[in-house]
mmCIF file of C-alpha atoms in Angstrom:
data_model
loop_
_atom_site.group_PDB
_atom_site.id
_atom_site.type_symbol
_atom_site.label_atom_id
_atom_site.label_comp_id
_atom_site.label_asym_id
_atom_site.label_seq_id
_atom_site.Cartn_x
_atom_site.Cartn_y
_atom_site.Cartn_z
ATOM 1 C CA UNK B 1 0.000 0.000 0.000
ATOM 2 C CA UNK B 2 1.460 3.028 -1.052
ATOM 3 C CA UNK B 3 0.557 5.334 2.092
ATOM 4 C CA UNK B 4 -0.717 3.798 5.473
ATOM 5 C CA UNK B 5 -1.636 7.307 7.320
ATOM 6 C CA UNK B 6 -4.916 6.679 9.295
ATOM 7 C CA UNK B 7 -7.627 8.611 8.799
ATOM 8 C CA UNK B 8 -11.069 8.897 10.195
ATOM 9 C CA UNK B 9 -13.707 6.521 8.257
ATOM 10 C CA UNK B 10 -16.274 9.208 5.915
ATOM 11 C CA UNK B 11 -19.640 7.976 4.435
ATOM 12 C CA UNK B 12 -19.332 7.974 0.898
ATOM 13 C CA UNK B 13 -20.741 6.565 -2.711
ATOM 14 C CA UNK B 14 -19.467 3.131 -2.114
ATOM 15 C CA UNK B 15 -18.600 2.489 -5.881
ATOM 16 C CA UNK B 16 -17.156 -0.933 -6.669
ATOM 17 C CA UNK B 17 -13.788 -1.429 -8.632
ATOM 18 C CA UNK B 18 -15.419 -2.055 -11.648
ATOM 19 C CA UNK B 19 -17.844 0.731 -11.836
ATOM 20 C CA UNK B 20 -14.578 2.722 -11.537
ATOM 21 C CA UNK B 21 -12.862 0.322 -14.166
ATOM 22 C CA UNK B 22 -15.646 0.730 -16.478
ATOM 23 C CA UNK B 23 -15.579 4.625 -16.670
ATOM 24 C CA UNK B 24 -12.092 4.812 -17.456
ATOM 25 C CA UNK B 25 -12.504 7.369 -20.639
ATOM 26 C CA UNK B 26 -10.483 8.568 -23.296
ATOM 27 C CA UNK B 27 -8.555 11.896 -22.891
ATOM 28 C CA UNK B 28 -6.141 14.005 -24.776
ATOM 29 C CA UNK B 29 -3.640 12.265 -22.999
ATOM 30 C CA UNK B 30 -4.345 8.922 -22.471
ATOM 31 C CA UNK B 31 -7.024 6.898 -20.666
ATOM 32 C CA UNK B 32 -8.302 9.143 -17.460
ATOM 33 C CA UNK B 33 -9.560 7.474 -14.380
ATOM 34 C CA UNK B 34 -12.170 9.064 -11.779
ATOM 35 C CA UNK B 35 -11.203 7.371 -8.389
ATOM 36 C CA UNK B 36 -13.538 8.493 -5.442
ATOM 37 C CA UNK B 37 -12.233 9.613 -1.837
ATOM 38 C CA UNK B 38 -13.422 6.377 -0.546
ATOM 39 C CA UNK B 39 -10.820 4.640 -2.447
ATOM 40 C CA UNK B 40 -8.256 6.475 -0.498
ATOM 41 C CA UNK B 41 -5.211 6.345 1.834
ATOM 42 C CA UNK B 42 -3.826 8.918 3.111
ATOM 43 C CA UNK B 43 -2.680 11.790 0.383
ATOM 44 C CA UNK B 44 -2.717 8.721 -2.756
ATOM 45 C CA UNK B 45 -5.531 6.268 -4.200
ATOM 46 C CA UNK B 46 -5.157 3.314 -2.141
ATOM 47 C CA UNK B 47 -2.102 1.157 -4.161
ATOM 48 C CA UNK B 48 -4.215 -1.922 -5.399
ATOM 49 C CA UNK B 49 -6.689 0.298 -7.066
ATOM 50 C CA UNK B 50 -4.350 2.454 -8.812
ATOM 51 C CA UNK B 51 -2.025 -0.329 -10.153
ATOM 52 C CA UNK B 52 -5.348 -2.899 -11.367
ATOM 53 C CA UNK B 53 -6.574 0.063 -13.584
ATOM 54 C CA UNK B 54 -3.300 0.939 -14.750
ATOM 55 C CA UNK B 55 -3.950 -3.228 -16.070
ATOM 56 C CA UNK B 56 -7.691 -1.652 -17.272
ATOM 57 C CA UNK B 57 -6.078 0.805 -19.523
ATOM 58 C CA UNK B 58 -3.289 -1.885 -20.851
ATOM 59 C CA UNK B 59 -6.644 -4.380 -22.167
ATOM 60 C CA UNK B 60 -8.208 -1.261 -23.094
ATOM 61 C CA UNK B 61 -6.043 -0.199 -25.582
ATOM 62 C CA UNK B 62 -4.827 -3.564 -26.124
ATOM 63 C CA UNK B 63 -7.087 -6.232 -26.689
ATOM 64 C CA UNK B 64 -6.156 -10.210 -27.738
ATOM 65 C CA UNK B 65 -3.348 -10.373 -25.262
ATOM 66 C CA UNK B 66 -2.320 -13.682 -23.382
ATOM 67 C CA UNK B 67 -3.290 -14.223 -19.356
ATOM 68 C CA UNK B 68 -0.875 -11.857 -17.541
ATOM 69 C CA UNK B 69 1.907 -13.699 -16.209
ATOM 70 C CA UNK B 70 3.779 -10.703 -13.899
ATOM 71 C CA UNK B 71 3.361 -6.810 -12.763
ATOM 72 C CA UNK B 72 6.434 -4.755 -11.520
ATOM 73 C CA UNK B 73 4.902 -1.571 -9.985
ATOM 74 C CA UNK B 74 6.329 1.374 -9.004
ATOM 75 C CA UNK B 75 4.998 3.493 -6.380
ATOM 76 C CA UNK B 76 6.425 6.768 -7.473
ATOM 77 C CA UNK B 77 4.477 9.522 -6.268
ATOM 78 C CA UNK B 78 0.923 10.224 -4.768
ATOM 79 C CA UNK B 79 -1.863 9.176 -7.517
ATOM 80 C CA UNK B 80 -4.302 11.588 -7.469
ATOM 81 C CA UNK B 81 -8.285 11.271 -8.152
ATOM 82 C CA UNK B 82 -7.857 11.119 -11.825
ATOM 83 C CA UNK B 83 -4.696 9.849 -12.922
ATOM 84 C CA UNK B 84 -4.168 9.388 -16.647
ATOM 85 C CA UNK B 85 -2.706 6.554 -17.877
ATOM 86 C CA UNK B 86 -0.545 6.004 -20.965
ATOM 87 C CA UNK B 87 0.774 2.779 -22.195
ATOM 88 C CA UNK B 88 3.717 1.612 -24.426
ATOM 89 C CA UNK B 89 4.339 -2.159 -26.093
ATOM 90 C CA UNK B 90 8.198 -2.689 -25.097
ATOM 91 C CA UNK B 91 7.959 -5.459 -26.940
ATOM 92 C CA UNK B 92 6.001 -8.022 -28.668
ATOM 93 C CA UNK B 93 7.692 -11.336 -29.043
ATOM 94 C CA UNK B 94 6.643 -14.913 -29.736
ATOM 95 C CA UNK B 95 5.565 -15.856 -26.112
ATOM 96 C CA UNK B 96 5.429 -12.592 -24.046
ATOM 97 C CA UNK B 97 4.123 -9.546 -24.402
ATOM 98 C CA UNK B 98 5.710 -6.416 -22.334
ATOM 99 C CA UNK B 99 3.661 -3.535 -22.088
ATOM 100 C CA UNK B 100 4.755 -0.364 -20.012
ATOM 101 C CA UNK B 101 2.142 1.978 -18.162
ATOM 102 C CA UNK B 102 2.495 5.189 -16.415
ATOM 103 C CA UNK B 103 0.023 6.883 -14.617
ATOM 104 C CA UNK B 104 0.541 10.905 -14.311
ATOM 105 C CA UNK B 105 -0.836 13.937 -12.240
ATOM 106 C CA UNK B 106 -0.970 16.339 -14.788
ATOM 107 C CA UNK B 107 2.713 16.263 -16.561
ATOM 108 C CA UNK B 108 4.595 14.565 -13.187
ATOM 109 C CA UNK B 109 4.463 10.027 -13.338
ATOM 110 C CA UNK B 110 2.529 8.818 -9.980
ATOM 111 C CA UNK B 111 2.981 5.170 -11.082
ATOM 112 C CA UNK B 112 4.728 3.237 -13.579
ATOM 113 C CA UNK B 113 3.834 -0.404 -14.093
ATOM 114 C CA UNK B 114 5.475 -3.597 -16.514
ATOM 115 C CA UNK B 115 3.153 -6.201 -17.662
ATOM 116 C CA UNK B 116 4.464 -9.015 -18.612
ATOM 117 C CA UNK B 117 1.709 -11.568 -20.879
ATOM 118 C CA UNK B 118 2.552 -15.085 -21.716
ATOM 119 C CA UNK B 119 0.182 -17.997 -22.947
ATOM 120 C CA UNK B 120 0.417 -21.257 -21.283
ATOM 121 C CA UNK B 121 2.383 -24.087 -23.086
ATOM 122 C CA UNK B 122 2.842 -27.822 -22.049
ATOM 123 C CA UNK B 123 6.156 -28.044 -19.077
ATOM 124 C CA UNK B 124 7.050 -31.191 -17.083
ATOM 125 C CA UNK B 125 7.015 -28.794 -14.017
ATOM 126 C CA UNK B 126 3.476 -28.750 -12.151
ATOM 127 C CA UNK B 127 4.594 -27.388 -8.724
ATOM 128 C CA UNK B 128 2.458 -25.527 -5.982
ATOM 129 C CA UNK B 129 2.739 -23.964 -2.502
ATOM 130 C CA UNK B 130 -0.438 -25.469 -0.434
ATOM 131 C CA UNK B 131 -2.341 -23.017 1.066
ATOM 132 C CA UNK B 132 -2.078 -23.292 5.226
ATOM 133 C CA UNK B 133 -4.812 -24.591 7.381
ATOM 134 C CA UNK B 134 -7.828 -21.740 7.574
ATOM 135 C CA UNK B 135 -11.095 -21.999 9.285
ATOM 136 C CA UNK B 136 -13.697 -20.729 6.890
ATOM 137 C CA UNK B 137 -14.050 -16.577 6.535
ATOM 138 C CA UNK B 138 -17.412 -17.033 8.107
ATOM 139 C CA UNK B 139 -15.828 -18.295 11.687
ATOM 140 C CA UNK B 140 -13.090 -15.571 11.490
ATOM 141 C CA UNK B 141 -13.201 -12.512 13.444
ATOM 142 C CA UNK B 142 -13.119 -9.208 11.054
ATOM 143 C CA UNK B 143 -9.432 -7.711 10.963
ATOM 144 C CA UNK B 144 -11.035 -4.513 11.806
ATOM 145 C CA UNK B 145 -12.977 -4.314 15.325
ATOM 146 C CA UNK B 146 -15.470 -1.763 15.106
ATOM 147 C CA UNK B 147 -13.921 0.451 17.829
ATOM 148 C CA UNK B 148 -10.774 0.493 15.916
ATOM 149 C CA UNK B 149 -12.202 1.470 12.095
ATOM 150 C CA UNK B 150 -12.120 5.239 12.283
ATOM 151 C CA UNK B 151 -7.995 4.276 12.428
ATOM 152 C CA UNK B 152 -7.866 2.531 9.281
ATOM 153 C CA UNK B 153 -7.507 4.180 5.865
ATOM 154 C CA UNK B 154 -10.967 4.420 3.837
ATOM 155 C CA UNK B 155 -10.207 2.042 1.373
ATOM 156 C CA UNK B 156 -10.083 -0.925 3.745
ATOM 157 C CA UNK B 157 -14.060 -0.234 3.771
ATOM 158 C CA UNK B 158 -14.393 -1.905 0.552
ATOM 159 C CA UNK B 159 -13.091 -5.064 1.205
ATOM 160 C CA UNK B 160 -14.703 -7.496 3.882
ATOM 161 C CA UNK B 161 -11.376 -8.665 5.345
ATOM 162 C CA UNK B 162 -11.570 -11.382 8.148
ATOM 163 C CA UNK B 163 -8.453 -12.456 10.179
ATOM 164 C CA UNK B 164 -6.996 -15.739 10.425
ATOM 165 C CA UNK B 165 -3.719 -15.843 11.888
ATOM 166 C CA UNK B 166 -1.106 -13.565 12.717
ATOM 167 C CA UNK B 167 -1.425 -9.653 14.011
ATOM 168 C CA UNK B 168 -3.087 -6.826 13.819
ATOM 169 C CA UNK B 169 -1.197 -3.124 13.024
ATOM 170 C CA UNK B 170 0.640 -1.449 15.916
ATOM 171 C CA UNK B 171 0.152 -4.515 18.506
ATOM 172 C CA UNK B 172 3.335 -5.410 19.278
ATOM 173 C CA UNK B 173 3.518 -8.765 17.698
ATOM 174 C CA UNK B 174 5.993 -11.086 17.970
ATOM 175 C CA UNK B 175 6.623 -11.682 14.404
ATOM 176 C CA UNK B 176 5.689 -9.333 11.202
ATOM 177 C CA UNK B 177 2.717 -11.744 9.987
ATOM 178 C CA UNK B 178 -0.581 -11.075 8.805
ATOM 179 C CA UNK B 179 -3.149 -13.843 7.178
ATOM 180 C CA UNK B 180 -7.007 -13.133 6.185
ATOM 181 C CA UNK B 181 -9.607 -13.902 3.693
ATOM 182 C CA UNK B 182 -10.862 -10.925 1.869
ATOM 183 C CA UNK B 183 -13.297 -10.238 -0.983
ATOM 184 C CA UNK B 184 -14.180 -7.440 -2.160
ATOM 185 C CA UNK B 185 -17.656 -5.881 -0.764
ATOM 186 C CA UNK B 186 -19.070 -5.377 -4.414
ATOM 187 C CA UNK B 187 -20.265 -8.505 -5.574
ATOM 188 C CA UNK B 188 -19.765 -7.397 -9.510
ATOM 189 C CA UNK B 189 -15.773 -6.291 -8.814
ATOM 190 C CA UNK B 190 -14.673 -9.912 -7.753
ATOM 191 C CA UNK B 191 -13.854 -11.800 -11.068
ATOM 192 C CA UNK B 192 -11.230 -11.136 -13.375
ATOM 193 C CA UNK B 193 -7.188 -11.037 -13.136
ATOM 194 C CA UNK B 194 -7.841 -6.953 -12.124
ATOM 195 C CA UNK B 195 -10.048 -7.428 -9.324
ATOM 196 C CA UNK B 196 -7.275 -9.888 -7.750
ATOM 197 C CA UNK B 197 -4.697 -7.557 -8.224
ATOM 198 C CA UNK B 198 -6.534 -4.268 -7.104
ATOM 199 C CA UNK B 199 -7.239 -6.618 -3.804
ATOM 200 C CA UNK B 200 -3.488 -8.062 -3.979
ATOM 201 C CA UNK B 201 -2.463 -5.032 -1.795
ATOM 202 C CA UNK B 202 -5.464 -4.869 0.957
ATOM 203 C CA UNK B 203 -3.354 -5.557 3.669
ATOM 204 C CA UNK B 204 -1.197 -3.548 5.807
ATOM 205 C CA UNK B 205 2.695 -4.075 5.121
ATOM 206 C CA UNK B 206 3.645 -7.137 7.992
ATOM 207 C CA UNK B 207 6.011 -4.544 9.557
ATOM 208 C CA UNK B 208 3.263 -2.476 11.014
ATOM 209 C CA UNK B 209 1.830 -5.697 13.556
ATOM 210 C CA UNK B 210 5.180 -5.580 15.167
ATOM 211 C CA UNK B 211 5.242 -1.906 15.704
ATOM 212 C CA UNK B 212 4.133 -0.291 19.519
ATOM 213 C CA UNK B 213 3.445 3.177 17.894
ATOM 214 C CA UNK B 214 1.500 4.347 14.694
ATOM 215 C CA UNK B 215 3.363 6.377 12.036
ATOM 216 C CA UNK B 216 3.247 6.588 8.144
ATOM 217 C CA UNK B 217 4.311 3.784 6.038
ATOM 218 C CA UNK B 218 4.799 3.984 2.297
ATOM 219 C CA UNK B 219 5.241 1.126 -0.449
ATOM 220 C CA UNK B 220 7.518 1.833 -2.984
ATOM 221 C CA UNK B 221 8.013 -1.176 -5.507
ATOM 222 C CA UNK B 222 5.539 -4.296 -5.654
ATOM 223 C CA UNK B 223 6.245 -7.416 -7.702
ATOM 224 C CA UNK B 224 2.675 -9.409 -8.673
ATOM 225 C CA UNK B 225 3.348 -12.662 -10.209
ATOM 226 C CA UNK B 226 -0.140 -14.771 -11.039
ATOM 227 C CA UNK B 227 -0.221 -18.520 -11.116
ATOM 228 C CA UNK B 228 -3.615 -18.983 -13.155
ATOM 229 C CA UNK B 229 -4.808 -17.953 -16.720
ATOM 230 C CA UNK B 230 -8.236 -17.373 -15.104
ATOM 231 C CA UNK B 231 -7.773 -16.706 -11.289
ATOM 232 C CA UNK B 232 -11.102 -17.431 -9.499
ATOM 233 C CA UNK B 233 -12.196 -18.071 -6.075
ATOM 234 C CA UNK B 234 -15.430 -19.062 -4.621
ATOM 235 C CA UNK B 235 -17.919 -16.203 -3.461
ATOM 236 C CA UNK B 236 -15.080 -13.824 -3.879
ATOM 237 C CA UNK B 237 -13.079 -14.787 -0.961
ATOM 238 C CA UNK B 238 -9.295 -15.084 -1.486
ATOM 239 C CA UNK B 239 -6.425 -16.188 1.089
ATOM 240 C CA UNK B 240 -3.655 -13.675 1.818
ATOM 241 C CA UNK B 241 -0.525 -13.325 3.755
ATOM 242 C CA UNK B 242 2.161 -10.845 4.115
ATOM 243 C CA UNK B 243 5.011 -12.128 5.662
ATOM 244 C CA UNK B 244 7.623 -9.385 6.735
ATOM 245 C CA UNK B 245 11.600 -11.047 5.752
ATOM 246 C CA UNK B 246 13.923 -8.204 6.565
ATOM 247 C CA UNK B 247 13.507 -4.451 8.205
ATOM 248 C CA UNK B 248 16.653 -1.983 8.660
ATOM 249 C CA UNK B 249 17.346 1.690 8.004
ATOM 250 C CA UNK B 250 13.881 2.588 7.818
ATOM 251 C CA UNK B 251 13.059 -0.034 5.187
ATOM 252 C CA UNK B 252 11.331 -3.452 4.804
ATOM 253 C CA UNK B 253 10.621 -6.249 2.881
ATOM 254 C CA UNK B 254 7.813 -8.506 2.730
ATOM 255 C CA UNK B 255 6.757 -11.596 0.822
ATOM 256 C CA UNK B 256 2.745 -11.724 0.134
ATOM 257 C CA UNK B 257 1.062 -14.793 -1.564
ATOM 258 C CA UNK B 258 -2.750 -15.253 -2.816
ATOM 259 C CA UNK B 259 -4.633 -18.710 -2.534
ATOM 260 C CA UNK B 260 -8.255 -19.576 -3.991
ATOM 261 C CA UNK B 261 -10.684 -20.872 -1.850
ATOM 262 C CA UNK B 262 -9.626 -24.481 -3.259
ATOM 263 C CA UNK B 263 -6.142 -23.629 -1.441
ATOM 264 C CA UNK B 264 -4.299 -23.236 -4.994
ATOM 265 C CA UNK B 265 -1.138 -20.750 -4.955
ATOM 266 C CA UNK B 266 -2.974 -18.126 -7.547
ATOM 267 C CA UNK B 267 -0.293 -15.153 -6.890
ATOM 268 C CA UNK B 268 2.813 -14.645 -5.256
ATOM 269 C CA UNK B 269 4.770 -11.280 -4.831
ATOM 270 C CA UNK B 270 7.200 -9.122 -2.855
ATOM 271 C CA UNK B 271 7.554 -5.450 -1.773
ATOM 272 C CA UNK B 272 9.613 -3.185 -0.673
ATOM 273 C CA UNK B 273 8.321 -0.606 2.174
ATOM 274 C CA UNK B 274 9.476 2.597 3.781
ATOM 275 C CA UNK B 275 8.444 2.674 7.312
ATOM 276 C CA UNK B 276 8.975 6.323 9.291
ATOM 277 C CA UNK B 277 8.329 5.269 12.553
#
């Protein structure tokens, strides 16, 4: 997530992603997206949201290409409510497709992102990474108690996200864990390869559950590799974890991975996190 400053919870139009995916329009400068204040963290659009229609624009403009295989994503600035997004093929080979987007705030990049598309091919290699023992998301606690949701960025609001293991943010936790299932709360916004990576980012970074005082976090590069031509889940719910591997200097590193609700590895990525605190 590209900015983890709390902020007080608002009542808003609770728009789904793909109301906001669908009204991406054509500008003078590329494709221009309308992202409401409920979609928010902080001073940016909440990370997942901005880098899934940054995808949007890519099968916009570019339809007929393979199942996307891997995102690198660059948090470089604050996105604002209507980024613009403009793409460029790096190249277009026999296998893979590489397609380059930036999102921009007038003339300044917010976010640059590097889709890579393959299509599947016969391998002798069929290897997973089993999804961990869960009780089901309707015996699970929400992450968010009630008495602690005017902390939590807006955002968060439009995903039902229901803990599992690990801790919560600014707890003191032993370990820099985190493991839920979340959906998202529109019903319409949970199929597709965007919807799982606008929800790919929904969690806090696994630094912040070992922390004993709040203070403003900041994501600055996210790798998003997918494991299925057609990710799907049942009823929307997905399994995530964010496991924190290294933190020094005022930096971090995490490892985050995505199962369906069969308990098949669907995505598996990394990021690397400022923490000011």
């Amino acid at each position: 997530m590209s900015d983890r400053q709390g902020q007080e919870n608002k009542i808003m139009p609770a728009l789904g992603f793909k109301d906001i995916a669908d009204s991406l329009s054509q500008s003078p400068d590329g494709l221009k997206a309308e992202i409401p204040d409920n979609w928010r963290q902080g001073r940016t659009a909440y990370g997942g949201i901005s880098s899934a229609l940054a995808l949007e624009a890519v099968k916009r403009l570019h339809p007929d290409l393979p199942p996307l295989r891997s995102s690198l994503i660059n948090f470089t600035g604050p996105v604002p409510a209507d980024p613009v997004y403009r793409t460029q093929i790096l190249r277009q080979g026999r296998n893979v497709t590489t397609i380059e987007v930036k999102g921009y705030d007038g003339e300044t990049p917010v976010i640059s992102v590097v889709f890579s598309f393959g299509a599947s091919r016969d391998s002798q290699l069929n290897v997973g990474y089993p999804a961990p023992e869960a009780s089901s998301p309707e015996t699970c606690e929400p992450y968010t108690p009630k008495e602690y949701a005017k902390f939590v960025p807006v955002f968060f609001q439009r995903f039902d996200t229901r803990i599992i293991a690990g801790g919560r943010p600014v707890t003191g936790h032993k370990e820099g864990y985190v493991r839920v299932w979340s959906r998202h709360q529109d019903d319409a916004s949970r199929d597709g390869t965007s919807s799982l990576l606008c929800i790919g980012d929904v969690l806090p970074p696994g630094a912040l559950p070992m922390l004993t005082q709040p203070g403003p976090v900041s994501s600055m590069t996210w790798i998003f590799n997918i494991l299925s031509d057609k990710p799907s889940t049942e009823e929307g719910w997905w399994h995530i974890e964010t496991r924190l591997t290294a933190a020094q200097g005022g930096y971090s590193t995490q490892v985050m991975r995505i199962w369906n609700s069969s308990g098949e590895l669907t995505a598996e990525g990394m990021q690397s996190v400022t923490i000011f605190v």
